[in-house]
Amino acid sequence: MYEEHSEKKTIINKTVKKGLSFGSALAMVISYTTWKSVGWAIVHGLMSWLYVIYFILRY
């Protein structure tokens, strides 16, 4: 029983990490394409999905 719970937790953790990584990469690409600035791309990459959602709503 404990192994099954541990395995499910591991799968969820990996999925969340991949989602956050994808969100950061997407935010950085959108930012760089829009603003042509590496600095802003880094800042927006740290904001991850928040910037992606903002960009979708704003533009």
PDB file of N, CA and C in Angstrom:
ATOM      1  N   MET A   1       0.824  -1.195   0.000  1.00  0.00           N
ATOM      2  CA  MET A   1       0.000   0.000   0.000  1.00  0.00           C
ATOM      3  C   MET A   1       0.869   1.260   0.000  1.00  0.00           C
ATOM      4  N   TYR A   2       1.901   1.272   0.831  1.00  0.00           N
ATOM      5  CA  TYR A   2       2.777   2.447   0.921  1.00  0.00           C
ATOM      6  C   TYR A   2       3.539   2.668  -0.379  1.00  0.00           C
ATOM      7  N   GLU A   3       3.988   1.567  -1.010  1.00  0.00           N
ATOM      8  CA  GLU A   3       4.726   1.695  -2.277  1.00  0.00           C
ATOM      9  C   GLU A   3       3.851   2.300  -3.357  1.00  0.00           C
ATOM     10  N   GLU A   4       2.587   1.913  -3.397  1.00  0.00           N
ATOM     11  CA  GLU A   4       1.661   2.432  -4.406  1.00  0.00           C
ATOM     12  C   GLU A   4       1.467   3.936  -4.212  1.00  0.00           C
ATOM     13  N   HIS A   5       1.303   4.366  -2.972  1.00  0.00           N
ATOM     14  CA  HIS A   5       1.134   5.794  -2.672  1.00  0.00           C
ATOM     15  C   HIS A   5       2.403   6.568  -3.043  1.00  0.00           C
ATOM     16  N   SER A   6       3.547   6.002  -2.719  1.00  0.00           N
ATOM     17  CA  SER A   6       4.825   6.641  -3.031  1.00  0.00           C
ATOM     18  C   SER A   6       5.026   6.760  -4.535  1.00  0.00           C
ATOM     19  N   GLU A   7       4.641   5.726  -5.270  1.00  0.00           N
ATOM     20  CA  GLU A   7       4.785   5.735  -6.732  1.00  0.00           C
ATOM     21  C   GLU A   7       3.887   6.802  -7.360  1.00  0.00           C
ATOM     22  N   LYS A   8       2.650   6.917  -6.880  1.00  0.00           N
ATOM     23  CA  LYS A   8       1.734   7.931  -7.400  1.00  0.00           C
ATOM     24  C   LYS A   8       2.259   9.330  -7.108  1.00  0.00           C
ATOM     25  N   LYS A   9       2.812   9.526  -5.915  1.00  0.00           N
ATOM     26  CA  LYS A   9       3.361  10.825  -5.540  1.00  0.00           C
ATOM     27  C   LYS A   9       4.539  11.190  -6.439  1.00  0.00           C
ATOM     28  N   THR A  10       5.373  10.217  -6.761  1.00  0.00           N
ATOM     29  CA  THR A  10       6.516  10.454  -7.643  1.00  0.00           C
ATOM     30  C   THR A  10       6.051  10.865  -9.032  1.00  0.00           C
ATOM     31  N   ILE A  11       5.044  10.195  -9.550  1.00  0.00           N
ATOM     32  CA  ILE A  11       4.508  10.518 -10.874  1.00  0.00           C
ATOM     33  C   ILE A  11       3.928  11.931 -10.890  1.00  0.00           C
ATOM     34  N   ILE A  12       3.198  12.290  -9.859  1.00  0.00           N
ATOM     35  CA  ILE A  12       2.608  13.631  -9.780  1.00  0.00           C
ATOM     36  C   ILE A  12       3.703  14.683  -9.707  1.00  0.00           C
ATOM     37  N   ASN A  13       4.728  14.445  -8.887  1.00  0.00           N
ATOM     38  CA  ASN A  13       5.835  15.406  -8.765  1.00  0.00           C
ATOM     39  C   ASN A  13       6.538  15.614 -10.095  1.00  0.00           C
ATOM     40  N   LYS A  14       6.789  14.540 -10.839  1.00  0.00           N
ATOM     41  CA  LYS A  14       7.450  14.660 -12.133  1.00  0.00           C
ATOM     42  C   LYS A  14       6.592  15.435 -13.117  1.00  0.00           C
ATOM     43  N   THR A  15       5.290  15.188 -13.103  1.00  0.00           N
ATOM     44  CA  THR A  15       4.373  15.874 -14.013  1.00  0.00           C
ATOM     45  C   THR A  15       4.331  17.367 -13.716  1.00  0.00           C
ATOM     46  N   VAL A  16       4.271  17.722 -12.457  1.00  0.00           N
ATOM     47  CA  VAL A  16       4.240  19.135 -12.068  1.00  0.00           C
ATOM     48  C   VAL A  16       5.532  19.832 -12.483  1.00  0.00           C
ATOM     49  N   LYS A  17       6.664  19.188 -12.273  1.00  0.00           N
ATOM     50  CA  LYS A  17       7.948  19.784 -12.657  1.00  0.00           C
ATOM     51  C   LYS A  17       8.027  20.000 -14.158  1.00  0.00           C
ATOM     52  N   LYS A  18       7.531  19.032 -14.942  1.00  0.00           N
ATOM     53  CA  LYS A  18       7.546  19.191 -16.398  1.00  0.00           C
ATOM     54  C   LYS A  18       6.628  20.325 -16.826  1.00  0.00           C
ATOM     55  N   GLY A  19       5.477  20.449 -16.176  1.00  0.00           N
ATOM     56  CA  GLY A  19       4.545  21.527 -16.499  1.00  0.00           C
ATOM     57  C   GLY A  19       5.126  22.889 -16.196  1.00  0.00           C
ATOM     58  N   LEU A  20       5.818  23.001 -15.070  1.00  0.00           N
ATOM     59  CA  LEU A  20       6.450  24.269 -14.720  1.00  0.00           C
ATOM     60  C   LEU A  20       7.589  24.594 -15.670  1.00  0.00           C
ATOM     61  N   SER A  21       8.358  23.577 -16.045  1.00  0.00           N
ATOM     62  CA  SER A  21       9.457  23.804 -16.984  1.00  0.00           C
ATOM     63  C   SER A  21       8.927  24.260 -18.337  1.00  0.00           C
ATOM     64  N   PHE A  22       7.867  23.624 -18.802  1.00  0.00           N
ATOM     65  CA  PHE A  22       7.274  24.007 -20.071  1.00  0.00           C
ATOM     66  C   PHE A  22       6.730  25.428 -19.998  1.00  0.00           C
ATOM     67  N   GLY A  23       6.089  25.778 -18.888  1.00  0.00           N
ATOM     68  CA  GLY A  23       5.548  27.122 -18.712  1.00  0.00           C
ATOM     69  C   GLY A  23       6.640  28.175 -18.738  1.00  0.00           C
ATOM     70  N   SER A  24       7.762  27.881 -18.100  1.00  0.00           N
ATOM     71  CA  SER A  24       8.888  28.818 -18.102  1.00  0.00           C
ATOM     72  C   SER A  24       9.459  28.991 -19.498  1.00  0.00           C
ATOM     73  N   ALA A  25       9.634  27.884 -20.200  1.00  0.00           N
ATOM     74  CA  ALA A  25      10.174  27.952 -21.561  1.00  0.00           C
ATOM     75  C   ALA A  25       9.228  28.721 -22.479  1.00  0.00           C
ATOM     76  N   LEU A  26       7.945  28.449 -22.363  1.00  0.00           N
ATOM     77  CA  LEU A  26       6.953  29.140 -23.190  1.00  0.00           C
ATOM     78  C   LEU A  26       6.946  30.637 -22.893  1.00  0.00           C
ATOM     79  N   ALA A  27       6.991  30.986 -21.617  1.00  0.00           N
ATOM     80  CA  ALA A  27       7.012  32.404 -21.230  1.00  0.00           C
ATOM     81  C   ALA A  27       8.243  33.100 -21.789  1.00  0.00           C
ATOM     82  N   MET A  28       9.389  32.430 -21.738  1.00  0.00           N
ATOM     83  CA  MET A  28      10.625  33.037 -22.239  1.00  0.00           C
ATOM     84  C   MET A  28      10.579  33.238 -23.750  1.00  0.00           C
ATOM     85  N   VAL A  29      10.044  32.276 -24.471  1.00  0.00           N
ATOM     86  CA  VAL A  29       9.944  32.398 -25.928  1.00  0.00           C
ATOM     87  C   VAL A  29       8.984  33.521 -26.305  1.00  0.00           C
ATOM     88  N   ILE A  30       7.832  33.567 -25.656  1.00  0.00           N
ATOM     89  CA  ILE A  30       6.861  34.634 -25.940  1.00  0.00           C
ATOM     90  C   ILE A  30       7.482  35.994 -25.640  1.00  0.00           C
ATOM     91  N   SER A  31       8.130  36.089 -24.493  1.00  0.00           N
ATOM     92  CA  SER A  31       8.728  37.355 -24.081  1.00  0.00           C
ATOM     93  C   SER A  31       9.816  37.807 -25.050  1.00  0.00           C
ATOM     94  N   TYR A  32      10.720  36.903 -25.399  1.00  0.00           N
ATOM     95  CA  TYR A  32      11.813  37.289 -26.294  1.00  0.00           C
ATOM     96  C   TYR A  32      11.285  37.667 -27.674  1.00  0.00           C
ATOM     97  N   THR A  33      10.302  36.925 -28.146  1.00  0.00           N
ATOM     98  CA  THR A  33       9.718  37.219 -29.455  1.00  0.00           C
ATOM     99  C   THR A  33       9.036  38.589 -29.453  1.00  0.00           C
ATOM    100  N   THR A  34       8.391  38.905 -28.359  1.00  0.00           N
ATOM    101  CA  THR A  34       7.658  40.163 -28.262  1.00  0.00           C
ATOM    102  C   THR A  34       8.574  41.350 -28.001  1.00  0.00           C
ATOM    103  N   TRP A  35       9.477  41.241 -27.030  1.00  0.00           N
ATOM    104  CA  TRP A  35      10.260  42.377 -26.570  1.00  0.00           C
ATOM    105  C   TRP A  35      11.702  42.392 -27.058  1.00  0.00           C
ATOM    106  N   LYS A  36      12.204  41.293 -27.625  1.00  0.00           N
ATOM    107  CA  LYS A  36      13.589  41.206 -28.122  1.00  0.00           C
ATOM    108  C   LYS A  36      14.610  41.557 -27.035  1.00  0.00           C
ATOM    109  N   SER A  37      14.370  41.062 -25.825  1.00  0.00           N
ATOM    110  CA  SER A  37      15.242  41.353 -24.698  1.00  0.00           C
ATOM    111  C   SER A  37      15.459  40.091 -23.868  1.00  0.00           C
ATOM    112  N   VAL A  38      16.724  39.723 -23.685  1.00  0.00           N
ATOM    113  CA  VAL A  38      17.048  38.548 -22.885  1.00  0.00           C
ATOM    114  C   VAL A  38      16.690  38.789 -21.414  1.00  0.00           C
ATOM    115  N   GLY A  39      16.912  40.011 -20.943  1.00  0.00           N
ATOM    116  CA  GLY A  39      16.585  40.345 -19.556  1.00  0.00           C
ATOM    117  C   GLY A  39      15.115  40.136 -19.239  1.00  0.00           C
ATOM    118  N   TRP A  40      14.253  40.659 -20.107  1.00  0.00           N
ATOM    119  CA  TRP A  40      12.815  40.467 -19.895  1.00  0.00           C
ATOM    120  C   TRP A  40      12.435  38.997 -20.045  1.00  0.00           C
ATOM    121  N   ALA A  41      13.087  38.298 -20.940  1.00  0.00           N
ATOM    122  CA  ALA A  41      12.792  36.873 -21.115  1.00  0.00           C
ATOM    123  C   ALA A  41      13.087  36.099 -19.834  1.00  0.00           C
ATOM    124  N   ILE A  42      14.181  36.446 -19.163  1.00  0.00           N
ATOM    125  CA  ILE A  42      14.526  35.781 -17.898  1.00  0.00           C
ATOM    126  C   ILE A  42      13.492  36.109 -16.824  1.00  0.00           C
ATOM    127  N   VAL A  43      13.136  37.377 -16.718  1.00  0.00           N
ATOM    128  CA  VAL A  43      12.135  37.781 -15.718  1.00  0.00           C
ATOM    129  C   VAL A  43      10.809  37.077 -15.975  1.00  0.00           C
ATOM    130  N   HIS A  44      10.372  37.085 -17.213  1.00  0.00           N
ATOM    131  CA  HIS A  44       9.102  36.448 -17.541  1.00  0.00           C
ATOM    132  C   HIS A  44       9.174  34.928 -17.400  1.00  0.00           C
ATOM    133  N   GLY A  45      10.348  34.355 -17.653  1.00  0.00           N
ATOM    134  CA  GLY A  45      10.526  32.921 -17.438  1.00  0.00           C
ATOM    135  C   GLY A  45      10.360  32.546 -15.974  1.00  0.00           C
ATOM    136  N   LEU A  46      10.822  33.417 -15.082  1.00  0.00           N
ATOM    137  CA  LEU A  46      10.641  33.174 -13.649  1.00  0.00           C
ATOM    138  C   LEU A  46       9.168  33.270 -13.258  1.00  0.00           C
ATOM    139  N   MET A  47       8.429  34.099 -13.965  1.00  0.00           N
ATOM    140  CA  MET A  47       6.996  34.239 -13.685  1.00  0.00           C
ATOM    141  C   MET A  47       6.192  33.077 -14.275  1.00  0.00           C
ATOM    142  N   SER A  48       6.762  32.402 -15.251  1.00  0.00           N
ATOM    143  CA  SER A  48       6.219  31.179 -15.847  1.00  0.00           C
ATOM    144  C   SER A  48       4.791  31.355 -16.358  1.00  0.00           C
ATOM    145  N   TRP A  49       3.886  30.525 -15.861  1.00  0.00           N
ATOM    146  CA  TRP A  49       2.516  30.498 -16.370  1.00  0.00           C
ATOM    147  C   TRP A  49       1.770  31.803 -16.125  1.00  0.00           C
ATOM    148  N   LEU A  50       2.150  32.566 -15.106  1.00  0.00           N
ATOM    149  CA  LEU A  50       1.481  33.850 -14.868  1.00  0.00           C
ATOM    150  C   LEU A  50       1.663  34.784 -16.063  1.00  0.00           C
ATOM    151  N   TYR A  51       2.881  34.822 -16.609  1.00  0.00           N
ATOM    152  CA  TYR A  51       3.124  35.678 -17.768  1.00  0.00           C
ATOM    153  C   TYR A  51       2.404  35.140 -19.005  1.00  0.00           C
ATOM    154  N   VAL A  52       2.388  33.835 -19.166  1.00  0.00           N
ATOM    155  CA  VAL A  52       1.708  33.244 -20.333  1.00  0.00           C
ATOM    156  C   VAL A  52       0.220  33.606 -20.302  1.00  0.00           C
ATOM    157  N   ILE A  53      -0.402  33.466 -19.149  1.00  0.00           N
ATOM    158  CA  ILE A  53      -1.822  33.794 -19.035  1.00  0.00           C
ATOM    159  C   ILE A  53      -2.049  35.299 -19.238  1.00  0.00           C
ATOM    160  N   TYR A  54      -1.177  36.125 -18.659  1.00  0.00           N
ATOM    161  CA  TYR A  54      -1.268  37.569 -18.863  1.00  0.00           C
ATOM    162  C   TYR A  54      -1.176  37.910 -20.347  1.00  0.00           C
ATOM    163  N   PHE A  55      -0.209  37.295 -21.035  1.00  0.00           N
ATOM    164  CA  PHE A  55      -0.007  37.577 -22.462  1.00  0.00           C
ATOM    165  C   PHE A  55      -1.253  37.192 -23.266  1.00  0.00           C
ATOM    166  N   ILE A  56      -1.830  36.049 -22.955  1.00  0.00           N
ATOM    167  CA  ILE A  56      -3.024  35.588 -23.675  1.00  0.00           C
ATOM    168  C   ILE A  56      -4.184  36.561 -23.455  1.00  0.00           C
ATOM    169  N   LEU A  57      -4.369  37.012 -22.224  1.00  0.00           N
ATOM    170  CA  LEU A  57      -5.471  37.926 -21.936  1.00  0.00           C
ATOM    171  C   LEU A  57      -5.235  39.323 -22.497  1.00  0.00           C
ATOM    172  N   ARG A  58      -3.987  39.761 -22.493  1.00  0.00           N
ATOM    173  CA  ARG A  58      -3.646  41.122 -22.924  1.00  0.00           C
ATOM    174  C   ARG A  58      -3.608  41.255 -24.454  1.00  0.00           C
ATOM    175  N   TYR A  59      -3.044  40.274 -25.134  1.00  0.00           N
ATOM    176  CA  TYR A  59      -2.864  40.366 -26.570  1.00  0.00           C
ATOM    177  C   TYR A  59      -3.712  39.336 -27.217  1.00  0.00           C
TER     178      TYR A  59
END
